[in-house]
């Protein structure tokens, strides 16, 4: 199995960077934990665990609460305008974006308190993202033009999901620009960039 590169500039790298950011942003918030059958006493409150892509076991989400799950849901690559210059000077280059869905889940016996704990956890994350939107891990940028959308899952049936409370946050991220290769040179077995051209640029006064 190929090892995961934790420091790459792809969507995988974004998730790992977001995990580290989330743990730092919400790590001081201690939340109730549901007592399991094997527990001899009530478990101590703890910070929300952070998972990527999927829960280790989707059927036992109740055992994982409190948790935050970050998932990549869509991605887009295309040529777009770079906001530099005007008129004919506007540059067009490859742009890549990624939409991340973040699911929040908390546990609490008291339904009112549980709802407030969920909202508080989501607010901690929202405020941290808005305070430091420019670069995540010095690589990924939050797209504030798209904003941050949030939703607390509505109750269903008589008591909904209580004593578990869930919500989600959707954010869009700008990924590092992918440098395109010169296809004609590569097809001929040559380096994608002409070394002589690069050398002339360096020597140019």
PDB file of C-alpha atoms in Angstrom:
ATOM      1  CA  UNK A   1       0.000   0.000   0.000  1.00  0.00           C
ATOM      2  CA  UNK A   2       1.358   3.417  -0.963  1.00  0.00           C
ATOM      3  CA  UNK A   3       2.182   5.647   1.986  1.00  0.00           C
ATOM      4  CA  UNK A   4       0.147   8.829   2.370  1.00  0.00           C
ATOM      5  CA  UNK A   5       2.154  12.000   1.909  1.00  0.00           C
ATOM      6  CA  UNK A   6       1.070  14.216   4.780  1.00  0.00           C
ATOM      7  CA  UNK A   7       2.724  17.310   3.376  1.00  0.00           C
ATOM      8  CA  UNK A   8       1.633  17.277  -0.258  1.00  0.00           C
ATOM      9  CA  UNK A   9      -0.333  20.018  -2.014  1.00  0.00           C
ATOM     10  CA  UNK A  10      -3.298  17.885  -3.077  1.00  0.00           C
ATOM     11  CA  UNK A  11      -6.749  17.369  -1.579  1.00  0.00           C
ATOM     12  CA  UNK A  12      -5.234  14.726   0.727  1.00  0.00           C
ATOM     13  CA  UNK A  13      -2.745  17.274   2.001  1.00  0.00           C
ATOM     14  CA  UNK A  14      -5.596  19.717   2.554  1.00  0.00           C
ATOM     15  CA  UNK A  15      -7.442  17.234   4.757  1.00  0.00           C
ATOM     16  CA  UNK A  16      -4.388  16.554   6.904  1.00  0.00           C
ATOM     17  CA  UNK A  17      -3.675  20.276   7.242  1.00  0.00           C
ATOM     18  CA  UNK A  18      -7.319  20.874   8.170  1.00  0.00           C
ATOM     19  CA  UNK A  19      -7.126  18.108  10.780  1.00  0.00           C
ATOM     20  CA  UNK A  20      -4.128  19.747  12.470  1.00  0.00           C
ATOM     21  CA  UNK A  21      -5.835  23.154  12.327  1.00  0.00           C
ATOM     22  CA  UNK A  22      -9.071  21.751  13.794  1.00  0.00           C
ATOM     23  CA  UNK A  23      -7.321  20.004  16.673  1.00  0.00           C
ATOM     24  CA  UNK A  24      -5.605  23.256  17.592  1.00  0.00           C
ATOM     25  CA  UNK A  25      -8.755  25.365  17.216  1.00  0.00           C
ATOM     26  CA  UNK A  26     -11.067  23.098  19.241  1.00  0.00           C
ATOM     27  CA  UNK A  27      -8.616  21.188  21.451  1.00  0.00           C
ATOM     28  CA  UNK A  28      -9.391  23.125  24.623  1.00  0.00           C
ATOM     29  CA  UNK A  29     -13.129  22.499  24.442  1.00  0.00           C
ATOM     30  CA  UNK A  30     -13.943  19.420  26.561  1.00  0.00           C
ATOM     31  CA  UNK A  31     -17.220  17.661  25.749  1.00  0.00           C
ATOM     32  CA  UNK A  32     -19.266  14.861  27.354  1.00  0.00           C
ATOM     33  CA  UNK A  33     -18.665  11.257  26.278  1.00  0.00           C
ATOM     34  CA  UNK A  34     -21.321   8.526  26.311  1.00  0.00           C
ATOM     35  CA  UNK A  35     -20.634   5.724  28.755  1.00  0.00           C
ATOM     36  CA  UNK A  36     -20.164   2.368  27.003  1.00  0.00           C
ATOM     37  CA  UNK A  37     -21.053  -1.058  28.380  1.00  0.00           C
ATOM     38  CA  UNK A  38     -17.394  -1.863  29.028  1.00  0.00           C
ATOM     39  CA  UNK A  39     -16.774   1.355  30.997  1.00  0.00           C
ATOM     40  CA  UNK A  40     -16.582   0.890  34.755  1.00  0.00           C
ATOM     41  CA  UNK A  41     -17.427   4.553  35.384  1.00  0.00           C
ATOM     42  CA  UNK A  42     -18.507   7.671  33.533  1.00  0.00           C
ATOM     43  CA  UNK A  43     -15.782   8.674  31.045  1.00  0.00           C
ATOM     44  CA  UNK A  44     -14.122  12.023  31.468  1.00  0.00           C
ATOM     45  CA  UNK A  45     -14.997  14.829  29.037  1.00  0.00           C
ATOM     46  CA  UNK A  46     -12.558  15.186  26.146  1.00  0.00           C
ATOM     47  CA  UNK A  47     -11.895  17.223  23.042  1.00  0.00           C
ATOM     48  CA  UNK A  48     -13.588  16.216  19.800  1.00  0.00           C
ATOM     49  CA  UNK A  49     -11.711  13.591  17.796  1.00  0.00           C
ATOM     50  CA  UNK A  50     -10.962  14.580  14.198  1.00  0.00           C
ATOM     51  CA  UNK A  51     -11.408  12.070  11.373  1.00  0.00           C
ATOM     52  CA  UNK A  52     -10.758  12.317   7.633  1.00  0.00           C
ATOM     53  CA  UNK A  53     -12.824  11.061   4.696  1.00  0.00           C
ATOM     54  CA  UNK A  54     -14.768   8.445   6.700  1.00  0.00           C
ATOM     55  CA  UNK A  55     -15.207   7.278  10.258  1.00  0.00           C
ATOM     56  CA  UNK A  56     -13.203   4.124  11.016  1.00  0.00           C
ATOM     57  CA  UNK A  57     -16.539   2.376  11.554  1.00  0.00           C
ATOM     58  CA  UNK A  58     -19.577   4.231  10.214  1.00  0.00           C
ATOM     59  CA  UNK A  59     -21.918   1.926  12.144  1.00  0.00           C
ATOM     60  CA  UNK A  60     -20.536   2.958  15.536  1.00  0.00           C
ATOM     61  CA  UNK A  61     -20.581   6.738  15.285  1.00  0.00           C
ATOM     62  CA  UNK A  62     -22.139   6.909  18.752  1.00  0.00           C
ATOM     63  CA  UNK A  63     -18.918   5.499  20.217  1.00  0.00           C
ATOM     64  CA  UNK A  64     -16.845   8.185  18.460  1.00  0.00           C
ATOM     65  CA  UNK A  65     -18.751  11.231  19.725  1.00  0.00           C
ATOM     66  CA  UNK A  66     -17.703  13.920  20.176  1.00  0.00           C
ATOM     67  CA  UNK A  67     -16.053  14.100  16.763  1.00  0.00           C
ATOM     68  CA  UNK A  68     -15.497  16.229  13.656  1.00  0.00           C
ATOM     69  CA  UNK A  69     -15.305  14.543  10.260  1.00  0.00           C
ATOM     70  CA  UNK A  70     -13.753  16.368   7.277  1.00  0.00           C
ATOM     71  CA  UNK A  71     -14.697  15.075   3.810  1.00  0.00           C
ATOM     72  CA  UNK A  72     -13.790  16.241   0.316  1.00  0.00           C
ATOM     73  CA  UNK A  73     -17.033  16.351  -1.668  1.00  0.00           C
ATOM     74  CA  UNK A  74     -16.152  18.125  -4.935  1.00  0.00           C
ATOM     75  CA  UNK A  75     -13.120  19.459  -6.754  1.00  0.00           C
ATOM     76  CA  UNK A  76     -12.661  21.589  -9.854  1.00  0.00           C
ATOM     77  CA  UNK A  77      -9.698  22.404 -12.102  1.00  0.00           C
ATOM     78  CA  UNK A  78      -9.798  24.957 -14.889  1.00  0.00           C
ATOM     79  CA  UNK A  79      -8.274  28.015 -16.504  1.00  0.00           C
ATOM     80  CA  UNK A  80      -9.396  31.235 -14.862  1.00  0.00           C
ATOM     81  CA  UNK A  81      -8.488  34.873 -14.503  1.00  0.00           C
ATOM     82  CA  UNK A  82      -5.910  35.748 -11.894  1.00  0.00           C
ATOM     83  CA  UNK A  83      -6.808  39.053 -10.285  1.00  0.00           C
ATOM     84  CA  UNK A  84      -3.653  40.776 -11.490  1.00  0.00           C
ATOM     85  CA  UNK A  85      -3.678  43.609 -14.022  1.00  0.00           C
ATOM     86  CA  UNK A  86      -6.542  44.972 -16.096  1.00  0.00           C
ATOM     87  CA  UNK A  87      -7.784  44.630 -19.667  1.00  0.00           C
ATOM     88  CA  UNK A  88      -5.304  42.776 -21.876  1.00  0.00           C
ATOM     89  CA  UNK A  89      -2.957  42.467 -18.911  1.00  0.00           C
ATOM     90  CA  UNK A  90      -5.270  40.110 -17.003  1.00  0.00           C
ATOM     91  CA  UNK A  91      -3.430  36.809 -16.579  1.00  0.00           C
ATOM     92  CA  UNK A  92      -5.143  33.478 -17.063  1.00  0.00           C
ATOM     93  CA  UNK A  93      -3.736  30.376 -15.451  1.00  0.00           C
ATOM     94  CA  UNK A  94      -4.752  27.024 -14.012  1.00  0.00           C
ATOM     95  CA  UNK A  95      -6.851  27.253 -10.858  1.00  0.00           C
ATOM     96  CA  UNK A  96      -7.893  24.379  -8.600  1.00  0.00           C
ATOM     97  CA  UNK A  97     -10.550  24.446  -5.886  1.00  0.00           C
ATOM     98  CA  UNK A  98     -11.957  21.929  -3.446  1.00  0.00           C
ATOM     99  CA  UNK A  99     -15.162  21.830  -1.388  1.00  0.00           C
ATOM    100  CA  UNK A 100     -14.922  20.283   2.082  1.00  0.00           C
ATOM    101  CA  UNK A 101     -17.884  19.090   4.144  1.00  0.00           C
ATOM    102  CA  UNK A 102     -17.226  19.009   7.897  1.00  0.00           C
ATOM    103  CA  UNK A 103     -19.630  17.011  10.082  1.00  0.00           C
ATOM    104  CA  UNK A 104     -19.856  17.802  13.809  1.00  0.00           C
ATOM    105  CA  UNK A 105     -21.297  15.402  16.392  1.00  0.00           C
ATOM    106  CA  UNK A 106     -21.610  15.816  20.168  1.00  0.00           C
ATOM    107  CA  UNK A 107     -23.291  13.853  22.948  1.00  0.00           C
ATOM    108  CA  UNK A 108     -25.221  15.159  25.939  1.00  0.00           C
ATOM    109  CA  UNK A 109     -28.021  13.811  28.134  1.00  0.00           C
ATOM    110  CA  UNK A 110     -29.626  17.258  28.390  1.00  0.00           C
ATOM    111  CA  UNK A 111     -31.126  18.143  25.013  1.00  0.00           C
ATOM    112  CA  UNK A 112     -30.932  21.916  25.426  1.00  0.00           C
ATOM    113  CA  UNK A 113     -27.340  21.763  26.609  1.00  0.00           C
ATOM    114  CA  UNK A 114     -26.510  19.297  23.836  1.00  0.00           C
ATOM    115  CA  UNK A 115     -27.814  21.650  21.176  1.00  0.00           C
ATOM    116  CA  UNK A 116     -25.773  24.507  22.621  1.00  0.00           C
ATOM    117  CA  UNK A 117     -22.627  22.360  22.855  1.00  0.00           C
ATOM    118  CA  UNK A 118     -22.942  21.488  19.171  1.00  0.00           C
ATOM    119  CA  UNK A 119     -23.390  25.119  18.199  1.00  0.00           C
ATOM    120  CA  UNK A 120     -20.469  26.172  20.391  1.00  0.00           C
ATOM    121  CA  UNK A 121     -18.156  23.587  18.795  1.00  0.00           C
ATOM    122  CA  UNK A 122     -19.139  24.746  15.323  1.00  0.00           C
ATOM    123  CA  UNK A 123     -18.639  28.370  16.310  1.00  0.00           C
ATOM    124  CA  UNK A 124     -15.132  27.666  17.598  1.00  0.00           C
ATOM    125  CA  UNK A 125     -14.248  26.257  14.194  1.00  0.00           C
ATOM    126  CA  UNK A 126     -15.976  29.032  12.261  1.00  0.00           C
ATOM    127  CA  UNK A 127     -14.261  31.809  14.175  1.00  0.00           C
ATOM    128  CA  UNK A 128     -10.844  30.170  13.843  1.00  0.00           C
ATOM    129  CA  UNK A 129     -11.269  29.845  10.067  1.00  0.00           C
ATOM    130  CA  UNK A 130     -12.321  33.468   9.716  1.00  0.00           C
ATOM    131  CA  UNK A 131      -9.437  34.654  11.884  1.00  0.00           C
ATOM    132  CA  UNK A 132      -6.822  32.753   9.860  1.00  0.00           C
ATOM    133  CA  UNK A 133      -8.263  32.390   6.322  1.00  0.00           C
ATOM    134  CA  UNK A 134      -5.288  33.380   4.207  1.00  0.00           C
ATOM    135  CA  UNK A 135      -3.226  30.212   4.265  1.00  0.00           C
ATOM    136  CA  UNK A 136      -3.767  26.842   5.903  1.00  0.00           C
ATOM    137  CA  UNK A 137      -0.437  25.139   6.534  1.00  0.00           C
ATOM    138  CA  UNK A 138       1.044  27.922   4.327  1.00  0.00           C
ATOM    139  CA  UNK A 139      -0.377  26.124   1.290  1.00  0.00           C
ATOM    140  CA  UNK A 140      -4.200  26.168   1.153  1.00  0.00           C
ATOM    141  CA  UNK A 141      -6.386  29.285   1.088  1.00  0.00           C
ATOM    142  CA  UNK A 142      -9.987  29.532   2.275  1.00  0.00           C
ATOM    143  CA  UNK A 143     -12.160  31.058  -0.471  1.00  0.00           C
ATOM    144  CA  UNK A 144     -14.002  33.816   1.381  1.00  0.00           C
ATOM    145  CA  UNK A 145     -15.874  34.770  -1.792  1.00  0.00           C
ATOM    146  CA  UNK A 146     -17.749  31.494  -1.387  1.00  0.00           C
ATOM    147  CA  UNK A 147     -18.075  32.019   2.362  1.00  0.00           C
ATOM    148  CA  UNK A 148     -18.739  29.436   5.070  1.00  0.00           C
ATOM    149  CA  UNK A 149     -22.123  27.730   5.209  1.00  0.00           C
ATOM    150  CA  UNK A 150     -23.433  25.920   8.283  1.00  0.00           C
ATOM    151  CA  UNK A 151     -26.446  23.782   9.071  1.00  0.00           C
ATOM    152  CA  UNK A 152     -27.612  22.145  12.283  1.00  0.00           C
ATOM    153  CA  UNK A 153     -29.394  18.912  11.401  1.00  0.00           C
ATOM    154  CA  UNK A 154     -33.114  19.301  12.131  1.00  0.00           C
ATOM    155  CA  UNK A 155     -34.872  16.965  14.517  1.00  0.00           C
ATOM    156  CA  UNK A 156     -36.872  14.114  13.052  1.00  0.00           C
ATOM    157  CA  UNK A 157     -39.581  11.975  14.592  1.00  0.00           C
ATOM    158  CA  UNK A 158     -40.232  12.610  18.277  1.00  0.00           C
ATOM    159  CA  UNK A 159     -36.749  13.282  19.661  1.00  0.00           C
ATOM    160  CA  UNK A 160     -34.552  13.346  16.582  1.00  0.00           C
ATOM    161  CA  UNK A 161     -31.019  12.118  17.130  1.00  0.00           C
ATOM    162  CA  UNK A 162     -30.900  13.025  20.835  1.00  0.00           C
ATOM    163  CA  UNK A 163     -28.804  12.442  22.913  1.00  0.00           C
ATOM    164  CA  UNK A 164     -26.532  12.966  19.882  1.00  0.00           C
ATOM    165  CA  UNK A 165     -26.555  16.284  18.034  1.00  0.00           C
ATOM    166  CA  UNK A 166     -25.178  16.808  14.547  1.00  0.00           C
ATOM    167  CA  UNK A 167     -24.439  19.662  12.188  1.00  0.00           C
ATOM    168  CA  UNK A 168     -22.251  20.413   9.198  1.00  0.00           C
ATOM    169  CA  UNK A 169     -20.077  23.145   7.744  1.00  0.00           C
ATOM    170  CA  UNK A 170     -19.161  23.570   4.077  1.00  0.00           C
ATOM    171  CA  UNK A 171     -16.032  25.448   2.995  1.00  0.00           C
ATOM    172  CA  UNK A 172     -14.255  25.943  -0.324  1.00  0.00           C
ATOM    173  CA  UNK A 173     -10.466  25.983  -0.615  1.00  0.00           C
ATOM    174  CA  UNK A 174      -7.993  27.188  -3.216  1.00  0.00           C
ATOM    175  CA  UNK A 175      -5.333  24.595  -3.964  1.00  0.00           C
ATOM    176  CA  UNK A 176      -1.777  25.354  -5.154  1.00  0.00           C
ATOM    177  CA  UNK A 177      -1.447  25.982  -8.874  1.00  0.00           C
ATOM    178  CA  UNK A 178      -0.367  22.960 -10.929  1.00  0.00           C
ATOM    179  CA  UNK A 179       2.431  23.833 -13.353  1.00  0.00           C
ATOM    180  CA  UNK A 180       1.564  22.532 -16.806  1.00  0.00           C
ATOM    181  CA  UNK A 181       4.197  20.668 -18.805  1.00  0.00           C
ATOM    182  CA  UNK A 182       5.144  21.306 -22.430  1.00  0.00           C
ATOM    183  CA  UNK A 183       3.489  18.265 -24.002  1.00  0.00           C
ATOM    184  CA  UNK A 184       5.418  18.497 -27.262  1.00  0.00           C
ATOM    185  CA  UNK A 185       8.801  18.441 -25.519  1.00  0.00           C
ATOM    186  CA  UNK A 186       7.776  15.591 -23.206  1.00  0.00           C
ATOM    187  CA  UNK A 187       6.551  13.547 -26.186  1.00  0.00           C
ATOM    188  CA  UNK A 188      10.012  13.915 -27.753  1.00  0.00           C
ATOM    189  CA  UNK A 189      11.706  12.714 -24.576  1.00  0.00           C
ATOM    190  CA  UNK A 190      12.946  16.211 -23.652  1.00  0.00           C
ATOM    191  CA  UNK A 191      12.621  18.050 -20.316  1.00  0.00           C
ATOM    192  CA  UNK A 192       9.304  19.945 -20.093  1.00  0.00           C
ATOM    193  CA  UNK A 193      11.216  23.252 -19.953  1.00  0.00           C
ATOM    194  CA  UNK A 194      14.051  24.286 -22.229  1.00  0.00           C
ATOM    195  CA  UNK A 195      17.135  24.664 -19.940  1.00  0.00           C
ATOM    196  CA  UNK A 196      18.647  27.184 -22.370  1.00  0.00           C
ATOM    197  CA  UNK A 197      15.585  29.424 -22.031  1.00  0.00           C
ATOM    198  CA  UNK A 198      15.775  29.290 -18.263  1.00  0.00           C
ATOM    199  CA  UNK A 199      19.513  30.082 -18.359  1.00  0.00           C
ATOM    200  CA  UNK A 200      18.937  33.112 -20.620  1.00  0.00           C
ATOM    201  CA  UNK A 201      16.331  34.430 -18.167  1.00  0.00           C
ATOM    202  CA  UNK A 202      18.791  34.094 -15.291  1.00  0.00           C
ATOM    203  CA  UNK A 203      21.619  35.795 -17.221  1.00  0.00           C
ATOM    204  CA  UNK A 204      19.410  38.611 -18.500  1.00  0.00           C
ATOM    205  CA  UNK A 205      20.585  41.937 -16.919  1.00  0.00           C
TER     206      UNK A 205
END
